[in-house]
Tab-separated table of N, CA and C in Angstrom:
chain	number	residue	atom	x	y	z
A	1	UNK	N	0.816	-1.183	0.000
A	1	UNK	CA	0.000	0.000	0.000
A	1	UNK	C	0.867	1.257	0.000
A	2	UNK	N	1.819	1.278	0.676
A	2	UNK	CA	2.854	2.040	0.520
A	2	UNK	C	3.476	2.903	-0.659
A	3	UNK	N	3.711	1.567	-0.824
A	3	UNK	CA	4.754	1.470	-2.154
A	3	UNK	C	3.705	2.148	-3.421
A	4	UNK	N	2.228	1.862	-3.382
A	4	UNK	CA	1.437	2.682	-4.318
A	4	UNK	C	0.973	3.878	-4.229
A	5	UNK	N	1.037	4.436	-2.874
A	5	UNK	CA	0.928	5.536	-2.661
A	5	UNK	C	1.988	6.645	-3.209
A	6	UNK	N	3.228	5.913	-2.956
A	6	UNK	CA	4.281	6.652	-3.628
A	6	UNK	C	4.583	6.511	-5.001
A	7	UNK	N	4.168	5.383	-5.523
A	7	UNK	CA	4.485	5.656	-7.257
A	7	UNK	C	3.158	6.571	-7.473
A	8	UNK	N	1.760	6.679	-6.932
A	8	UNK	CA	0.793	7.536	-7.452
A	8	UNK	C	1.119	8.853	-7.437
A	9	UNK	N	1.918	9.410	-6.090
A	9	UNK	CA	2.388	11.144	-5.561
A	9	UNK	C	3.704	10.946	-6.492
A	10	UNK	N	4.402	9.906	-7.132
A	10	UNK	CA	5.610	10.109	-8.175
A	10	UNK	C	6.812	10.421	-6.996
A	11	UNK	N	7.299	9.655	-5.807
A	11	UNK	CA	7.591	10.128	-4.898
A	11	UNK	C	8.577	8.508	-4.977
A	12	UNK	N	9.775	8.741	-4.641
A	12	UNK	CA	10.721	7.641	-4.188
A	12	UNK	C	10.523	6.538	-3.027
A	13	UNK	N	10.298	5.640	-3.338
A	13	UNK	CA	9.569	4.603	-2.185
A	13	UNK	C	11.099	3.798	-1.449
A	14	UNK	N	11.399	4.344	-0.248
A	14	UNK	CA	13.049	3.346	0.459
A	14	UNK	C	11.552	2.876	1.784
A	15	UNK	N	12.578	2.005	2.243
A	15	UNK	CA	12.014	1.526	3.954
A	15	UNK	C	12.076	2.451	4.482
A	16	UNK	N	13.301	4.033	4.759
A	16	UNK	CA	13.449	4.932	4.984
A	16	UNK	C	12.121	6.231	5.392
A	17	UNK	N	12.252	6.126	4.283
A	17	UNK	CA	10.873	7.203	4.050
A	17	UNK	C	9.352	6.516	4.683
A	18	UNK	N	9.442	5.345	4.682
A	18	UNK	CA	8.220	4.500	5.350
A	18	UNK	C	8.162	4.664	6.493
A	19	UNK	N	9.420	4.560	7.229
A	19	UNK	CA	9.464	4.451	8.166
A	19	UNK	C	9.362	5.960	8.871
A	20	UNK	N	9.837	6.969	8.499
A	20	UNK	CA	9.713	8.019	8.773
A	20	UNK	C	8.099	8.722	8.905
A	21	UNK	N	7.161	8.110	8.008
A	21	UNK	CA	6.265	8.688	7.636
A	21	UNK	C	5.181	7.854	8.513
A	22	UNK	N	5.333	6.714	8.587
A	22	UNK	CA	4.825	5.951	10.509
A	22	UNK	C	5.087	6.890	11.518
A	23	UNK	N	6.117	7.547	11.673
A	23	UNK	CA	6.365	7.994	12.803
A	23	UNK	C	5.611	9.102	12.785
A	24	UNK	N	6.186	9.797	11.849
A	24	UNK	CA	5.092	11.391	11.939
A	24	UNK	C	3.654	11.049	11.647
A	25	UNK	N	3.196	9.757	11.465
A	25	UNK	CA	1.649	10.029	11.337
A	25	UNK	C	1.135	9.572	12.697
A	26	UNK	N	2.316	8.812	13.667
A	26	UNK	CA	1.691	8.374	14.807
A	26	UNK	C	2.103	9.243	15.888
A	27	UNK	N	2.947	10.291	15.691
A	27	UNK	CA	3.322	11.826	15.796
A	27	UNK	C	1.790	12.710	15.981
A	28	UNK	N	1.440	12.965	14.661
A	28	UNK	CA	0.560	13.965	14.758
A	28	UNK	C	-0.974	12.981	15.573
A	29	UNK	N	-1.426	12.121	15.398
A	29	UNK	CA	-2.453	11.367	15.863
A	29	UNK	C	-2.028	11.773	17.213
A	30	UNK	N	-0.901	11.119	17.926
A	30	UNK	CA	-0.782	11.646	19.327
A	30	UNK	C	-0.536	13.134	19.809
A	31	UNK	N	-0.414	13.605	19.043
A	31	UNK	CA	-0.610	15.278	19.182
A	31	UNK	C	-1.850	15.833	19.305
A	32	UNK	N	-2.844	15.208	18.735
A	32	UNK	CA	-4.418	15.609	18.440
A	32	UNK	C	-5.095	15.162	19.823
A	33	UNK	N	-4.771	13.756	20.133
A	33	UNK	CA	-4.989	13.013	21.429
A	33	UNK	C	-4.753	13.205	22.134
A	34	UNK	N	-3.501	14.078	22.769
A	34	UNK	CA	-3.254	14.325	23.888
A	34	UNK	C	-3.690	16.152	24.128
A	35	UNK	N	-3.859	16.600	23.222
A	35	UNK	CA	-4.177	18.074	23.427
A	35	UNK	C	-6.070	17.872	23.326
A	36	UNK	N	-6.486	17.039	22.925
A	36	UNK	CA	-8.283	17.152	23.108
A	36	UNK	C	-8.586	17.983	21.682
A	37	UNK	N	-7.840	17.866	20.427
A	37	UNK	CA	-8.252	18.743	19.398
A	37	UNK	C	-9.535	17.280	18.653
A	38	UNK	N	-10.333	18.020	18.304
A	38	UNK	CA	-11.312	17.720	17.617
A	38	UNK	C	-11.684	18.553	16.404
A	39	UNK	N	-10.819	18.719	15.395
A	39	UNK	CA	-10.310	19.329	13.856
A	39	UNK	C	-11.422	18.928	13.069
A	40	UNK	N	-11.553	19.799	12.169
A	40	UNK	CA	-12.828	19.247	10.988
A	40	UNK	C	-11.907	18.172	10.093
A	41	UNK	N	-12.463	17.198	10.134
A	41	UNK	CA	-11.774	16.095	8.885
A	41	UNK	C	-11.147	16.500	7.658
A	42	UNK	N	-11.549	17.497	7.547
A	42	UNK	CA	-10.979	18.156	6.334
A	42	UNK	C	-9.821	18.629	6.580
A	43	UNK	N	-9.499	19.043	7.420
A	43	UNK	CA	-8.187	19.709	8.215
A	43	UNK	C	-7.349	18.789	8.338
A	44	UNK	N	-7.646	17.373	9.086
A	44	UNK	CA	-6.912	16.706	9.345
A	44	UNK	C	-6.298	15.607	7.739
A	45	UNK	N	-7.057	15.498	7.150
A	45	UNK	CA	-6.808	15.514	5.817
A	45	UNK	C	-5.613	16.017	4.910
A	46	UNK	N	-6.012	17.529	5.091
A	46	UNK	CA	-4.922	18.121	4.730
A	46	UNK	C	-3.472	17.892	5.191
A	47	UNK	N	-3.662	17.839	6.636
A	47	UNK	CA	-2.112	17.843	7.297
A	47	UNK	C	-1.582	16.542	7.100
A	48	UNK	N	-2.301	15.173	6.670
A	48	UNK	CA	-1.828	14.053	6.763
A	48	UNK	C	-1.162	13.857	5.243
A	49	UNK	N	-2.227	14.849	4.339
A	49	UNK	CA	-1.055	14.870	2.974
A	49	UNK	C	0.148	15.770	2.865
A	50	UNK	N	-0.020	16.652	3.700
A	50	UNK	CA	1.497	17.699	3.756
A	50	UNK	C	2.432	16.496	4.737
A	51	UNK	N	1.741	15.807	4.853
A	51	UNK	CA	2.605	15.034	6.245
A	51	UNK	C	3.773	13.619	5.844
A	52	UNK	N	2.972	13.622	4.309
A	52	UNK	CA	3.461	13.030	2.993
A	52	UNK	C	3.997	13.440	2.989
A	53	UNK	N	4.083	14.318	2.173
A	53	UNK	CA	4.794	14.898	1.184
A	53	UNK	C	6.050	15.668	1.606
A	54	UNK	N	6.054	15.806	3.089
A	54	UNK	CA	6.914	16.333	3.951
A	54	UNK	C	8.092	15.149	4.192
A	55	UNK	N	7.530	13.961	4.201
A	55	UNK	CA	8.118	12.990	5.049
A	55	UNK	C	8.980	12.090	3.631
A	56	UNK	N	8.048	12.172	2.356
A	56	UNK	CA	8.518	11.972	1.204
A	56	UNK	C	10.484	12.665	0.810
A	57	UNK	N	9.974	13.868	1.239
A	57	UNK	CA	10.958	14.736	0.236
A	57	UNK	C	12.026	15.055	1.322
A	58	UNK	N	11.927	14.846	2.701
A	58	UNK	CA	12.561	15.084	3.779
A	58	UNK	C	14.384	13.881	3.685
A	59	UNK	N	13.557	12.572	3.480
A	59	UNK	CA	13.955	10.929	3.038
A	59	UNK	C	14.637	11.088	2.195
């Protein structure tokens, strides 16, 4: 699933970048959880694709 996500965004697929991009998504989830934010889905949406694309190009 990974691995198609990144040939679809045209984005370099290593274990690296996978692994990085677990972290910051279980990063921001516990950020939301521990502060009591309740974000419009749409919001959280957004940040989980900058969260890509961040974690993509960072790798």
């Amino acid at each position: 699933m990974a691995k198609a996500a990144c040939k679809r965004l045209g984005i370099t697929y290593s274990i690296s970048s996978c692994k990085s991009f677990i972290h910051n998504a279980y990063m921001l989830e516990r950020f939301i959880c521990v502060f009591g934010i309740s974000p419009d889905p749409q919001v959280i949406d957004k940040l989980f694709k900058e969260l890509i694309l961040f974690t993509a190009r960072a790798a």
